[in-house]
Amino acid sequence: MKKHHQLLVLSLLFASAAANASLAQIPNPYTGCFASAANQARVSPLLLSAIGCIESRFNHKAVNNANANASSDYGVMQINSGELPRLAQKGIDVERLMDPCTNIHIGAEILAQKIKSYGNTWQGVGAYNAKSEHKRQNYAWKVFKVMKSGECRV
């Protein structure tokens, strides 16, 4: 029952944040890219920019090689190297993935896929970063806090 209650609270907070969020975004150097990518993927630009804040603090040069499964994460949206075979079919390699707008567009696609799989809920948002339910909830709380504050303070 407690788990169900937590999911319900997260879902209500998601609905509340979405209802109160305009097209405003967390201030960042890639506002146009976030707006374009969000529009194309049909996700909230505020949500997408909050994820960019959490993932890299909008650092387009960010690379994380410290994943437990020996994979790497790249760019603003920290796209995992596990996506590279799929992206190669679109002509996107690591060098191209480091372009901020390309990276943000790929991140928006991934977010849209997760929301489609998990629903338009915080579980869907948390799935952008984590596979386990507990980690998805923790990640979703981080995203919610950034969205609510409108500032990138991670």
Short mmCIF file of C-alpha atoms in Angstrom, two decimals:
data_model
loop_
_atom_site.label_atom_id
_atom_site.label_comp_id
_atom_site.label_asym_id
_atom_site.label_seq_id
_atom_site.Cartn_x
_atom_site.Cartn_y
_atom_site.Cartn_z
CA MET A 1 0.00 0.00 0.00
CA LYS A 2 2.84 2.39 0.80
CA LYS A 3 4.37 1.91 -2.68
CA HIS A 4 0.98 2.57 -4.30
CA HIS A 5 0.62 5.72 -2.19
CA GLN A 6 4.06 6.98 -3.26
CA LEU A 7 3.22 6.41 -6.93
CA LEU A 8 -0.09 8.20 -6.52
CA VAL A 9 1.58 11.18 -4.84
CA LEU A 10 4.23 11.34 -7.58
CA SER A 11 1.54 11.15 -10.26
CA LEU A 12 -0.42 13.98 -8.64
CA LEU A 13 2.71 16.09 -8.33
CA PHE A 14 3.49 15.44 -11.99
CA ALA A 15 0.01 16.57 -12.99
CA SER A 16 0.34 19.63 -10.75
CA ALA A 17 3.73 20.60 -12.14
CA ALA A 18 2.53 20.10 -15.71
CA ALA A 19 -0.60 22.17 -15.09
CA ASN A 20 1.39 25.02 -13.53
CA ALA A 21 4.26 24.96 -16.02
CA SER A 22 4.11 27.31 -18.94
CA LEU A 23 6.48 26.91 -21.85
CA ALA A 24 9.09 28.41 -19.54
CA GLN A 25 12.29 26.52 -19.09
CA ILE A 26 15.09 26.42 -16.61
CA PRO A 27 17.54 29.10 -17.80
CA ASN A 28 20.18 27.47 -19.97
CA PRO A 29 22.27 28.17 -23.08
CA TYR A 30 20.24 25.79 -25.29
CA THR A 31 16.67 27.09 -24.84
CA GLY A 32 15.95 26.94 -28.58
CA CYS A 33 17.18 23.36 -28.84
CA PHE A 34 15.09 22.28 -25.84
CA ALA A 35 11.98 23.97 -27.28
CA SER A 36 12.45 22.44 -30.72
CA ALA A 37 13.24 18.95 -29.38
CA ALA A 38 10.33 19.04 -26.92
CA ASN A 39 7.94 20.11 -29.65
CA GLN A 40 9.13 17.39 -32.03
CA ALA A 41 8.95 14.64 -29.36
CA ARG A 42 5.74 16.04 -27.84
CA VAL A 43 7.16 16.36 -24.34
CA SER A 44 7.24 19.33 -21.99
CA PRO A 45 10.15 21.72 -22.64
CA LEU A 46 10.27 22.44 -18.91
CA LEU A 47 10.53 18.72 -18.14
CA LEU A 48 13.18 18.19 -20.82
CA SER A 49 15.30 21.11 -19.62
CA ALA A 50 14.98 19.94 -15.99
CA ILE A 51 16.41 16.58 -17.07
CA GLY A 52 19.24 18.35 -18.92
CA CYS A 53 19.99 20.25 -15.72
CA ILE A 54 20.11 17.10 -13.61
CA GLU A 55 22.05 15.03 -16.11
CA SER A 56 24.87 17.49 -16.86
CA ARG A 57 24.03 20.98 -15.58
CA PHE A 58 23.71 21.75 -19.33
CA ASN A 59 27.35 20.83 -19.98
CA HIS A 60 27.59 19.76 -23.62
CA LYS A 61 31.07 18.34 -23.01
CA ALA A 62 30.00 16.10 -20.11
CA VAL A 63 31.13 12.48 -20.34
CA ASN A 64 30.52 9.90 -17.64
CA ASN A 65 32.61 6.73 -17.84
CA ALA A 66 31.75 5.56 -14.31
CA ASN A 67 28.64 3.45 -14.95
CA ALA A 68 28.48 0.10 -13.16
CA ASN A 69 27.93 -1.71 -16.47
CA ALA A 70 31.02 -0.10 -18.09
CA SER A 71 28.89 2.01 -20.43
CA SER A 72 29.42 5.74 -20.95
CA ASP A 73 27.05 8.73 -21.02
CA TYR A 74 27.50 11.68 -23.35
CA GLY A 75 26.56 15.33 -23.56
CA VAL A 76 23.85 17.55 -22.13
CA MET A 77 21.31 14.73 -21.80
CA GLN A 78 23.92 12.07 -20.89
CA ILE A 79 22.91 9.69 -23.68
CA ASN A 80 24.10 6.20 -22.80
CA SER A 81 26.52 4.40 -25.12
CA GLY A 82 24.01 1.55 -25.26
CA GLU A 83 22.03 3.79 -27.64
CA LEU A 84 24.94 4.07 -30.11
CA PRO A 85 24.03 1.06 -32.31
CA ARG A 86 20.51 2.45 -32.81
CA LEU A 87 21.84 5.96 -33.37
CA ALA A 88 24.40 4.72 -35.90
CA GLN A 89 21.47 3.76 -38.13
CA LYS A 90 20.60 7.48 -38.18
CA GLY A 91 24.19 8.45 -38.91
CA ILE A 92 24.87 9.63 -35.36
CA ASP A 93 28.20 8.69 -33.81
CA VAL A 94 29.78 9.89 -30.54
CA GLU A 95 31.22 13.00 -32.17
CA ARG A 96 27.83 14.05 -33.55
CA LEU A 97 26.16 13.11 -30.26
CA MET A 98 28.34 15.69 -28.52
CA ASP A 99 26.61 18.45 -30.50
CA PRO A 100 24.27 19.99 -27.91
CA CYS A 101 21.18 20.22 -30.12
CA THR A 102 21.61 16.71 -31.52
CA ASN A 103 22.07 15.40 -28.00
CA ILE A 104 18.97 17.21 -26.70
CA HIS A 105 16.87 15.91 -29.60
CA ILE A 106 18.01 12.34 -28.90
CA GLY A 107 17.27 12.85 -25.20
CA ALA A 108 13.78 14.06 -26.07
CA GLU A 109 13.19 10.95 -28.22
CA ILE A 110 14.32 8.69 -25.37
CA LEU A 111 12.14 10.54 -22.86
CA ALA A 112 9.13 10.23 -25.16
CA GLN A 113 9.77 6.47 -25.50
CA LYS A 114 9.97 6.07 -21.72
CA ILE A 115 6.75 8.03 -21.21
CA LYS A 116 5.06 5.91 -23.85
CA SER A 117 6.20 2.74 -22.05
CA TYR A 118 5.53 3.82 -18.46
CA GLY A 119 2.77 6.37 -18.98
CA ASN A 120 2.73 10.12 -18.57
CA THR A 121 3.73 9.78 -14.92
CA TRP A 122 6.79 10.27 -12.76
CA GLN A 123 7.62 6.60 -13.37
CA GLY A 124 7.96 7.50 -17.04
CA VAL A 125 10.19 10.44 -16.16
CA GLY A 126 12.29 8.35 -13.77
CA ALA A 127 12.74 5.68 -16.43
CA TYR A 128 14.83 8.18 -18.41
CA ASN A 129 17.59 7.53 -15.88
CA ALA A 130 16.87 4.31 -14.01
CA LYS A 131 15.55 0.79 -14.41
CA SER A 132 14.59 -0.03 -10.82
CA GLU A 133 11.40 1.46 -9.42
CA HIS A 134 13.16 2.88 -6.35
CA LYS A 135 15.78 4.67 -8.46
CA ARG A 136 13.11 5.92 -10.86
CA GLN A 137 11.25 7.49 -7.92
CA ASN A 138 14.42 9.13 -6.60
CA TYR A 139 15.25 10.53 -10.03
CA ALA A 140 11.68 11.76 -10.54
CA TRP A 141 11.85 13.67 -7.23
CA LYS A 142 15.04 15.40 -8.41
CA VAL A 143 13.37 16.38 -11.68
CA PHE A 144 10.28 17.62 -9.87
CA LYS A 145 12.36 19.81 -7.53
CA VAL A 146 14.18 21.43 -10.45
CA MET A 147 10.89 21.99 -12.30
CA LYS A 148 9.27 23.48 -9.22
CA SER A 149 12.17 25.83 -8.42
CA GLY A 150 12.84 26.78 -12.04
CA GLU A 151 16.53 26.79 -11.25
CA CYS A 152 19.37 24.41 -12.00
CA ARG A 153 20.63 23.79 -8.48
CA VAL A 154 21.61 20.14 -8.29
#
